[in-house]
GROMACS .gro file of C-alpha atoms in nm:
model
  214
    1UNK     CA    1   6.404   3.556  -2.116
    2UNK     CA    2   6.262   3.440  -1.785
    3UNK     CA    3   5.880   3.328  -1.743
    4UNK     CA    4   5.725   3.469  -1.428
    5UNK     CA    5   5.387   3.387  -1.297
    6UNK     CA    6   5.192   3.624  -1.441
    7UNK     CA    7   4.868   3.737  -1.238
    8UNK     CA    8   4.507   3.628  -1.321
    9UNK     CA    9   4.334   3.820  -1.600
   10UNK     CA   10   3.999   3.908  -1.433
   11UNK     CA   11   3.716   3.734  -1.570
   12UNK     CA   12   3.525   3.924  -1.903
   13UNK     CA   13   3.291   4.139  -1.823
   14UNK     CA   14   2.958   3.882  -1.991
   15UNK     CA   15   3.137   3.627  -1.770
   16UNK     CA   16   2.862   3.361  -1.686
   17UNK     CA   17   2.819   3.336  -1.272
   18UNK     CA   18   3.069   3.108  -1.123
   19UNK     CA   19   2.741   2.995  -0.877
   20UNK     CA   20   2.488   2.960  -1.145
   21UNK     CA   21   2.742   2.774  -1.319
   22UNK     CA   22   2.762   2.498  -1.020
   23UNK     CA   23   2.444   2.484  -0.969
   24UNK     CA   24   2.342   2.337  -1.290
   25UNK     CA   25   2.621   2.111  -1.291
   26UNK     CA   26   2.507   1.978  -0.952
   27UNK     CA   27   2.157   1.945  -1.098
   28UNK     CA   28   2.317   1.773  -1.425
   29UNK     CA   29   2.491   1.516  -1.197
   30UNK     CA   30   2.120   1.503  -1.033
   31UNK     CA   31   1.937   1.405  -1.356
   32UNK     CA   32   2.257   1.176  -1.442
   33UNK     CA   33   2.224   0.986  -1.073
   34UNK     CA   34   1.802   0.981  -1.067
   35UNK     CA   35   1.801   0.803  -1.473
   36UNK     CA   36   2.058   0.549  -1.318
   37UNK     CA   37   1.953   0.458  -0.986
   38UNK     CA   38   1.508   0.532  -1.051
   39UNK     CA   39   1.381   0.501  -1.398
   40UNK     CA   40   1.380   0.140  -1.381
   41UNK     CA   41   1.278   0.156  -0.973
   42UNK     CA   42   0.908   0.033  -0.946
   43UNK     CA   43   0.705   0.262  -0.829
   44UNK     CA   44   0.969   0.559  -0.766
   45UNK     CA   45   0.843   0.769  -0.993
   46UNK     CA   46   0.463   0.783  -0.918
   47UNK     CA   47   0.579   0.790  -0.551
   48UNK     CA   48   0.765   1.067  -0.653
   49UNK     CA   49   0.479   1.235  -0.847
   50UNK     CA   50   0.238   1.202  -0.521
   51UNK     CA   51   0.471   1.341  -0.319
   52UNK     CA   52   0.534   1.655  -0.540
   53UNK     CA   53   0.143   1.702  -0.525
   54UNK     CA   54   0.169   1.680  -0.134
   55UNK     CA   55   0.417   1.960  -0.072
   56UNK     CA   56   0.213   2.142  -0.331
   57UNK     CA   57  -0.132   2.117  -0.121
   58UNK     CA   58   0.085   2.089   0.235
   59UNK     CA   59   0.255   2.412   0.411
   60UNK     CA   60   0.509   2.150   0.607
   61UNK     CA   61   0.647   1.934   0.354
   62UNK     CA   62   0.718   2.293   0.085
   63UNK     CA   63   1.072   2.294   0.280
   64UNK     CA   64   1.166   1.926   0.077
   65UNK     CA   65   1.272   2.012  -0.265
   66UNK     CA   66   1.314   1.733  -0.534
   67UNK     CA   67   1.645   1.614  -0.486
   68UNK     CA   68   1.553   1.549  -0.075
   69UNK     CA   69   1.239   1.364  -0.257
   70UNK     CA   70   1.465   1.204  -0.492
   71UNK     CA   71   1.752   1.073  -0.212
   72UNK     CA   72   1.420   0.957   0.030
   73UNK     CA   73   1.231   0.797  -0.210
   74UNK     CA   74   1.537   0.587  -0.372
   75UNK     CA   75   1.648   0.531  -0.041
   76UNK     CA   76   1.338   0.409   0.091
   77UNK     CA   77   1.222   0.201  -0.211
   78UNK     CA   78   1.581   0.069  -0.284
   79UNK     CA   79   1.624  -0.116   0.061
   80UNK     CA   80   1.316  -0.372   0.036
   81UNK     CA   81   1.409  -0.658  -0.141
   82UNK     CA   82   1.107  -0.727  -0.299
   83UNK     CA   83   0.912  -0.460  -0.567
   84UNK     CA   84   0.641  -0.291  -0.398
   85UNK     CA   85   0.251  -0.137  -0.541
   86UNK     CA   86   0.238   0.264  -0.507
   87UNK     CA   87   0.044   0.251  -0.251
   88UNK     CA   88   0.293  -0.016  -0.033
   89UNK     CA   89   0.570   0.257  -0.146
   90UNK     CA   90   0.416   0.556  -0.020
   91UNK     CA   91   0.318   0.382   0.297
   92UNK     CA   92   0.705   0.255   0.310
   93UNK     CA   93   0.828   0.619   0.289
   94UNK     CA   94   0.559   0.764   0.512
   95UNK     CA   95   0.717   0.518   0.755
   96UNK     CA   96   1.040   0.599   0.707
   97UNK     CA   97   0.991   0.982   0.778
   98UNK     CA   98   0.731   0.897   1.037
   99UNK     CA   99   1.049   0.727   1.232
  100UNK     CA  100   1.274   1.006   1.277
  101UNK     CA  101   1.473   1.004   0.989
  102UNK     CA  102   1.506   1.352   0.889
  103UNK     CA  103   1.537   1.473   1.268
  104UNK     CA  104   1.855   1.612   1.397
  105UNK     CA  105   1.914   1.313   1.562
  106UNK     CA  106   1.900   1.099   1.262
  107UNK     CA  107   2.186   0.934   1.107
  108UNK     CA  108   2.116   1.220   0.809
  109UNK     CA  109   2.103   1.211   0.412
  110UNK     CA  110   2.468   1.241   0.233
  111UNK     CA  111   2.451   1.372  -0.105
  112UNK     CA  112   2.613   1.076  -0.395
  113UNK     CA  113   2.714   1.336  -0.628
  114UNK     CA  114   2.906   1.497  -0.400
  115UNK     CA  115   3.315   1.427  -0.317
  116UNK     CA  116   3.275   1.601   0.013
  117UNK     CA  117   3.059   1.479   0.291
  118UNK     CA  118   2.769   1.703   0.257
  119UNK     CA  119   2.389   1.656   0.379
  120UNK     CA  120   2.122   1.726   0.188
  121UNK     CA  121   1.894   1.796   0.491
  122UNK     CA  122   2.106   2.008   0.609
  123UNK     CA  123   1.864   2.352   0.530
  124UNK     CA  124   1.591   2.194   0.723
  125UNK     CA  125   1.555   2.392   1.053
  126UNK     CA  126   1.482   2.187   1.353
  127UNK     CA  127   1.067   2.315   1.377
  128UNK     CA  128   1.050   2.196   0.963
  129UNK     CA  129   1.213   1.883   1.035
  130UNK     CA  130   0.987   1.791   1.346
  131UNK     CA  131   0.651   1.906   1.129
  132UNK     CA  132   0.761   1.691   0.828
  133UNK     CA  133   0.779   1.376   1.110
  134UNK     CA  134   0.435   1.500   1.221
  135UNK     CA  135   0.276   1.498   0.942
  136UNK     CA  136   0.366   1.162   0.804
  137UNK     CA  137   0.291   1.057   1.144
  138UNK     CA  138  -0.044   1.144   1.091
  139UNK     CA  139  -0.054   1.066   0.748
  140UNK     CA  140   0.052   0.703   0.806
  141UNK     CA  141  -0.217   0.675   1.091
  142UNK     CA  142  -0.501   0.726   0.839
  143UNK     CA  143  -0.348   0.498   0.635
  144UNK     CA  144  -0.364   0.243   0.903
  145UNK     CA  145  -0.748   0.305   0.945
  146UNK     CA  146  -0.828   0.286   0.567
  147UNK     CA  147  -0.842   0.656   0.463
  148UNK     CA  148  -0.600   0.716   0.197
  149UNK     CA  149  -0.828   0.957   0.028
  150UNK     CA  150  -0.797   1.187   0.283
  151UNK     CA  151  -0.394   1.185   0.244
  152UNK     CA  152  -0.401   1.228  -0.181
  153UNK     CA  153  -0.769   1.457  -0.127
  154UNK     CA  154  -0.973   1.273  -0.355
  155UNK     CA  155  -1.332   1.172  -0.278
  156UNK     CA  156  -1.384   0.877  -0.153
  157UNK     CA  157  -1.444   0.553  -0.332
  158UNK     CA  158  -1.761   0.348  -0.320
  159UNK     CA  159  -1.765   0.019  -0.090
  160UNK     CA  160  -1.805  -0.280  -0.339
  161UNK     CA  161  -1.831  -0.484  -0.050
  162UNK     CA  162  -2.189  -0.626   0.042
  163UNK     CA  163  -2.360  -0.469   0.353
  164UNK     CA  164  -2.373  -0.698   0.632
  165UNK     CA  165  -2.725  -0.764   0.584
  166UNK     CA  166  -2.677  -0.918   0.228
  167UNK     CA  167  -2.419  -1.141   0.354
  168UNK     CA  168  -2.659  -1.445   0.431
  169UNK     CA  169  -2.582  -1.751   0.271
  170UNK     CA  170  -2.858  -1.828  -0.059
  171UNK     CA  171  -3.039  -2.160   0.070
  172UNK     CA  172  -2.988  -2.401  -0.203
  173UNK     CA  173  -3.363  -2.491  -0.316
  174UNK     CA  174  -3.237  -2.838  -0.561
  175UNK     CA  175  -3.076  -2.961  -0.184
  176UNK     CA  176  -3.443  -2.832   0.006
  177UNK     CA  177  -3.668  -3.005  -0.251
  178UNK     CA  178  -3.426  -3.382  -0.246
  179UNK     CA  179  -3.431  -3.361   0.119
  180UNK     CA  180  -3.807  -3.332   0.143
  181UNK     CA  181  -3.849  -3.606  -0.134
  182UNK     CA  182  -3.603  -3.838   0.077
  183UNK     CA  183  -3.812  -3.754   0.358
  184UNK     CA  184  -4.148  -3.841   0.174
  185UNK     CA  185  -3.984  -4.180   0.037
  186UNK     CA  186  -3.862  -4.293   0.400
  187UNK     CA  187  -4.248  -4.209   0.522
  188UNK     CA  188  -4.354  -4.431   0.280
  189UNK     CA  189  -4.117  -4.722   0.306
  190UNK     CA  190  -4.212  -4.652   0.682
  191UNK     CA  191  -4.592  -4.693   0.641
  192UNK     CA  192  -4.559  -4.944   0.395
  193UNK     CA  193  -4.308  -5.175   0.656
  194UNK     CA  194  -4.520  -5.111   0.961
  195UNK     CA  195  -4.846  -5.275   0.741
  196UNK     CA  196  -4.635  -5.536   0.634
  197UNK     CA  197  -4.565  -5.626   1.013
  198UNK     CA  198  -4.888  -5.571   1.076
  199UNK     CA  199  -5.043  -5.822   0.809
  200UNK     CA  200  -4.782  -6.085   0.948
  201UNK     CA  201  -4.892  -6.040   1.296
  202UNK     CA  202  -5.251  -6.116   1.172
  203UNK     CA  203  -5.185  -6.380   0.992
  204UNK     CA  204  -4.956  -6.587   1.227
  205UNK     CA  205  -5.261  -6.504   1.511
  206UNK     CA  206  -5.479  -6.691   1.260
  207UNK     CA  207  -5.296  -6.959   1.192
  208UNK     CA  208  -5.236  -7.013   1.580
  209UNK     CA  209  -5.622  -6.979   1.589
  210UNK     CA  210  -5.726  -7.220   1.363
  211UNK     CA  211  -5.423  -7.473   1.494
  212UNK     CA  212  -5.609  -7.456   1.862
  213UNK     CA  213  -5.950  -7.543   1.655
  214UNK     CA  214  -5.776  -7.859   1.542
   0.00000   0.00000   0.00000
């Protein structure tokens, strides 16, 4: 008997989707790469957290999904040598996209799950990319001017600083009241020396006096 390549059965007819299928693998290989390059990432994950609440409230950043957050975030975090706050990461990636990074022109995001050379950014249309760069343009400007509130909406925090009329320095009344008494002692060593030269004086005139009656 001879063995010939038989054809293909065709796939059952409760035959899963081939594309479904991929896509959760790609998003298992997602959760796979994000617990071993950002759970132990300081800061990553409340970055990541602030910026899911931002394309929430924000009509320009809804074209990033997670995995572009994911990629930028790690990316952004992962390339200062030193750990950074929340609020020095979020001003780090607002930098970052403020720059140009996710314009055409940029050198692009490459996906590490991926054996093939494929960009993540590459379903951002030119008009979303250039809003996202606005908008953390803008963003990172009221940063710069002390108005973070304004980028997370929450109300804004009481000053715990002084006013600038409190600021005077508290005279010190223990240093008043010794200078005063210092003061009040060299008046009287003062008086005191001046009738001491003075009693001299009259003396040494009476002596002279009563010499020249001699």
């Amino acid at each position: 008997l001879r063995f010939t390549d038989a054809a293909p059965a065709p796939p059952p007819g409760d035959a899963l989707n081939k594309e479904a299928c991929l896509k959760a693998l790609a998003q298992l290989r997602h959760a796979k790469w994000f617990q071993a390059r950002c759970i132990y990432l300081q800061s990553c994950q409340v970055t990541l957290r602030i910026l899911r609440d931002i394309r929430a409230r924000i009509e320009s950043w809804r074209p990033l999904n997670d995995w572009m957050c994911e990629l930028l975030v790690e990316k952004v975090l992962s390339s200062c040598l030193a750990p950074l706050s929340v609020g020095d990461a979020l001003r780090r990636f607002f930098e970052a996209v403020a720059s140009g990074v996710l314009l055409k022109t940029g050198p692009g995001l490459p996906d590490p799950c991926e054996k093939e050379s494929v960009d993540v950014l590459a379903p951002l249309t030119g008009q979303e990319r250039e809003a996202i760069t606005a908008s953390a343009q803008h963003a990172l400007r009221l940063i710069a001017f002390n108005q973070i509130y304004k980028v997370l909406c929450l109300e804004r925090l009481p000053d715990v600083r002084p006013p600038l009329t409190d600021r005077k320095r508290p005279m010190d009344t223990s240093n008043a009241s010794d200078e005063v008494k210092k003061d009040k002692k060299e008046g009287e060593n003062g008086h005191s020396a001046e009738e001491e030269n003075s009693s001299g004086v009259a003396v040494k005139m009476e002596k002279m006096e009563f010499g020249s009656r001699i």
